[in-house]
Coordinates of N, CA, C and O in Angstrom, one line a residue:
X13 N -0.3 8.7 8.0 CA -0.3 7.4 7.9 C 0.8 6.6 7.9 O 2.0 6.9 7.7
X14 N 1.1 5.3 8.6 CA 2.4 5.1 8.8 C 2.0 3.1 8.5 O 1.1 2.8 8.4
X15 N 3.1 2.8 8.2 CA 3.2 1.3 7.7 C 3.6 0.4 8.8 O 4.7 0.8 9.4
X16 N 3.2 -0.6 9.3 CA 3.6 -1.7 10.1 C 3.9 -3.0 9.5 O 2.8 -3.4 9.0
X17 N 4.9 -3.6 9.5 CA 5.3 -5.0 8.7 C 5.3 -5.8 10.0 O 6.1 -5.4 11.2
X18 N 4.4 -6.8 10.2 CA 4.6 -8.0 11.4 C 4.8 -9.2 10.7 O 4.2 -9.7 9.9
X19 N 5.8 -10.1 11.5 CA 5.8 -11.4 11.1 C 4.3 -11.9 11.7 O 3.6 -11.9 12.0
X20 N 4.3 -13.2 10.5 CA 2.9 -13.9 10.9 C 3.3 -15.4 10.6 O 4.1 -15.9 9.8
X21 N 2.8 -16.3 11.6 CA 2.9 -17.5 11.5 C 1.5 -18.4 11.1 O 1.7 -19.4 10.9
X22 N 0.3 -17.6 11.5 CA -0.7 -18.1 11.0 C -1.3 -17.7 9.8 O -0.8 -16.3 9.3
X23 N -1.9 -18.3 9.2 CA -2.5 -18.0 7.6 C -3.8 -17.2 8.0 O -4.9 -17.8 8.6
X24 N -3.9 -15.9 8.0 CA -5.1 -15.2 8.3 C -6.2 -14.6 7.1 O -5.5 -14.3 6.5
X25 N -7.4 -14.7 6.9 CA -8.0 -14.4 6.1 C -8.3 -12.8 6.5 O -8.4 -12.4 7.5
X26 N -8.0 -12.0 5.6 CA -8.2 -10.2 5.8 C -8.9 -9.8 4.3 O -8.8 -10.5 3.2
X27 N -9.5 -8.4 4.5 CA -9.9 -8.1 3.3 C -8.8 -6.7 3.1 O -8.5 -6.1 3.9
X28 N -8.5 -6.5 2.0 CA -7.6 -5.5 1.6 C -8.1 -4.1 1.6 O -9.3 -3.9 1.1
X29 N -7.5 -3.4 2.5 CA -7.8 -2.0 2.6 C -8.2 -1.2 1.3 O -8.8 -0.4 1.2
X30 N -7.0 -1.7 0.3 CA -7.3 -0.7 -1.1 C -8.4 -1.4 -1.8 O -9.6 -0.4 -2.3
X31 N -8.1 -2.7 -2.4 CA -8.8 -3.2 -3.4 C -10.3 -4.1 -2.9 O -10.9 -4.3 -3.6
X32 N -10.5 -4.1 -1.7 CA -11.6 -4.7 -0.7 C -11.5 -6.3 -1.0 O -12.6 -6.9 -0.7
X33 N -10.6 -7.1 -1.6 CA -10.6 -8.2 -2.2 C -9.9 -9.1 -1.1 O -9.1 -8.7 0.0
X34 N -10.7 -10.3 -0.6 CA -10.2 -11.2 0.3 C -8.9 -11.7 0.1 O -8.7 -12.0 -1.1
X35 N -7.9 -11.9 1.3 CA -6.7 -12.6 0.7 C -6.3 -13.2 2.1 O -6.7 -13.1 2.9
X36 N -5.1 -14.4 1.9 CA -4.9 -14.7 2.7 C -3.7 -14.5 2.9 O -2.6 -14.1 2.4
X37 N -3.1 -14.0 4.6 CA -1.6 -13.5 5.0 C -0.7 -14.6 4.6 O -1.2 -16.1 4.8
X38 N 0.7 -14.3 4.4 CA 1.8 -15.1 4.3 C 2.5 -15.0 5.6 O 2.1 -14.5 6.6
X39 N 3.9 -15.0 5.4 CA 4.7 -14.9 6.4 C 4.9 -13.4 7.0 O 5.2 -13.4 8.1
X40 N 4.5 -12.2 6.1 CA 4.3 -11.1 6.7 C 3.0 -10.4 6.1 O 2.7 -10.7 5.3
X41 N 2.8 -9.4 7.3 CA 1.9 -8.7 7.1 C 1.7 -7.1 7.0 O 2.7 -6.7 7.7
X42 N 1.3 -6.5 5.9 CA 1.7 -5.1 5.9 C 0.3 -4.6 6.5 O -0.8 -4.3 5.5
X43 N 0.5 -3.6 7.5 CA -0.5 -3.2 8.0 C -0.6 -1.5 7.9 O 0.3 -0.8 8.1
X44 N -1.7 -0.9 7.5 CA -1.5 0.5 7.6 C -2.0 1.1 8.7 O -3.4 0.7 9.3
X45 N -1.4 2.1 9.5 CA -1.9 2.8 10.8 C -2.0 4.2 10.6 O -1.3 4.6 9.8
X46 N -2.3 4.7 11.7 CA -2.5 6.0 11.9 C -1.4 6.2 12.8 O -0.7 5.6 13.2
X47 N -1.1 7.9 13.1 CA -0.1 8.2 13.6 C 0.3 7.5 15.2 O 1.2 7.8 15.6
X48 N -0.9 7.2 15.7 CA -1.0 6.8 17.1 C -0.7 5.3 17.3 O -0.5 4.8 18.2
X49 N -0.5 4.6 15.8 CA -0.2 3.3 15.8 C -1.6 2.3 15.8 O -1.3 1.0 16.0
X50 N -2.8 2.8 15.5 CA -4.0 2.0 15.5 C -4.1 1.5 13.9 O -4.1 2.5 13.0
X51 N -4.3 0.4 13.6 CA -4.4 -0.5 12.5 C -5.8 0.3 11.8 O -6.8 -0.1 12.3
X52 N -5.9 0.8 10.3 CA -6.8 0.9 9.8 C -7.2 -0.8 9.0 O -8.5 -0.9 8.8
X53 N -6.2 -1.1 8.5 CA -6.2 -2.7 7.6 C -5.0 -3.1 7.1 O -4.0 -2.4 7.2
X54 N -5.0 -4.4 6.2 CA -3.8 -4.8 5.8 C -4.0 -4.4 4.3 O -5.1 -4.4 3.6
X55 N -2.9 -4.4 3.6 CA -2.6 -4.3 2.2 C -2.4 -6.1 1.5 O -1.5 -6.4 2.0
X56 N -3.3 -6.1 0.4 CA -2.7 -7.6 -0.2 C -1.6 -7.4 -0.7 O -1.2 -6.4 -1.4
X57 N -1.0 -8.5 -1.1 CA 0.0 -8.8 -2.2 C 0.0 -8.0 -3.4 O 1.2 -7.7 -4.3
X58 N -1.2 -8.5 -4.1 CA -1.5 -8.0 -5.3 C -1.5 -6.5 -5.3 O -0.6 -5.9 -6.6
X59 N -1.9 -5.7 -4.6 CA -1.7 -4.1 -4.4 C -0.3 -3.9 -4.3 O 0.1 -3.1 -4.7
X60 N 0.4 -4.5 -3.1 CA 1.7 -4.3 -2.9 C 2.5 -4.3 -4.2 O 3.4 -3.3 -4.3
X61 N 2.3 -5.4 -5.1 CA 3.1 -5.4 -6.5 C 3.1 -4.2 -7.2 O 3.6 -4.0 -8.3
X62 N 1.8 -3.4 -7.0 CA 1.6 -2.1 -8.2 C 2.5 -1.4 -7.8 O 2.8 -0.2 -8.7
X63 N 3.5 -1.4 -6.8 CA 4.4 -0.2 -6.4 C 4.0 0.6 -5.5 O 3.0 0.8 -5.0
X64 N 4.9 1.5 -4.8 CA 5.0 2.3 -3.8 C 4.3 3.5 -4.1 O 3.4 4.0 -3.6
X65 N 4.4 4.1 -5.4 CA 3.8 5.0 -5.9 C 2.2 5.1 -6.2 O 1.4 5.8 -5.4
X66 N 1.9 3.5 -6.6 CA 0.5 3.3 -6.6 C 0.0 3.6 -5.2 O -1.4 3.7 -4.9
X67 N 0.5 2.4 -4.5 CA -0.2 2.5 -3.1 C -0.4 3.8 -2.5 O -1.4 3.9 -1.8
X68 N 0.7 4.4 -2.7 CA 0.7 5.9 -1.9 C -0.6 6.6 -2.6 O -1.5 7.1 -1.6
X69 N -0.7 6.8 -3.6 CA -1.7 7.3 -4.7 C -2.9 6.9 -3.8 O -4.4 7.5 -3.3
X70 N -3.4 5.6 -3.9 CA -4.6 4.6 -3.3 C -4.8 5.1 -1.8 O -5.8 5.6 -1.4
X71 N -3.6 5.2 -1.0 CA -3.9 5.7 0.5 C -4.2 6.9 0.7 O -5.2 7.1 1.6
X72 N -4.0 7.7 -0.2 CA -4.1 9.5 0.0 C -5.8 9.6 -0.4 O -6.3 10.3 0.2
X73 N -6.3 8.6 -1.2 CA -7.6 8.6 -1.4 C -8.6 8.2 -0.1 O -9.4 8.8 0.1
X74 N -7.9 7.5 0.4 CA -8.7 6.5 1.3 C -8.4 8.0 2.5 O -9.6 7.7 3.4
X75 N -7.2 8.2 2.8 CA -7.0 9.2 3.7 C -8.1 10.3 3.6 O -8.9 10.8 4.5
X76 N -8.3 11.1 2.4 CA -9.7 12.1 2.3 C -10.9 11.5 2.3 O -11.8 11.9 2.9
X77 N -11.0 10.1 2.2 CA -12.6 9.6 2.7 C -12.4 9.6 4.1 O -13.4 9.7 4.5
X78 N -11.5 9.5 5.0 CA -11.3 9.4 6.5 C -11.9 10.9 7.2 O -12.9 10.8 7.9
X79 N -11.2 11.8 6.4 CA -11.3 13.1 6.8 C -12.4 13.5 6.6 O -13.4 14.4 7.3
X80 N -13.3 13.0 5.5 CA -14.7 13.6 5.0 C -15.9 12.6 6.1 O -17.0 13.5 6.3
X81 N -15.3 11.6 6.5 CA -16.3 11.1 7.6 C -16.2 11.7 8.8 O -17.2 12.0 9.7
X82 N -15.3 12.7 9.5 CA -15.3 13.6 10.6 C -16.0 14.5 10.8 O -16.4 15.1 9.7

């Protein structure tokens, strides 16, 4: 998985990939992508605030769930 950071001029409502809560984007968005650059979803600011190690462990769980669906 990769992270993509995008500048954002519009306030967009999204659902966090990790906590599944609705949030409104601000000046930047953090998007989780696969190795081909296809987006899985955004991560909210509350989850980002938990730190890189926490986000990584949550995304590893998400990755395992994706593999189980294949």
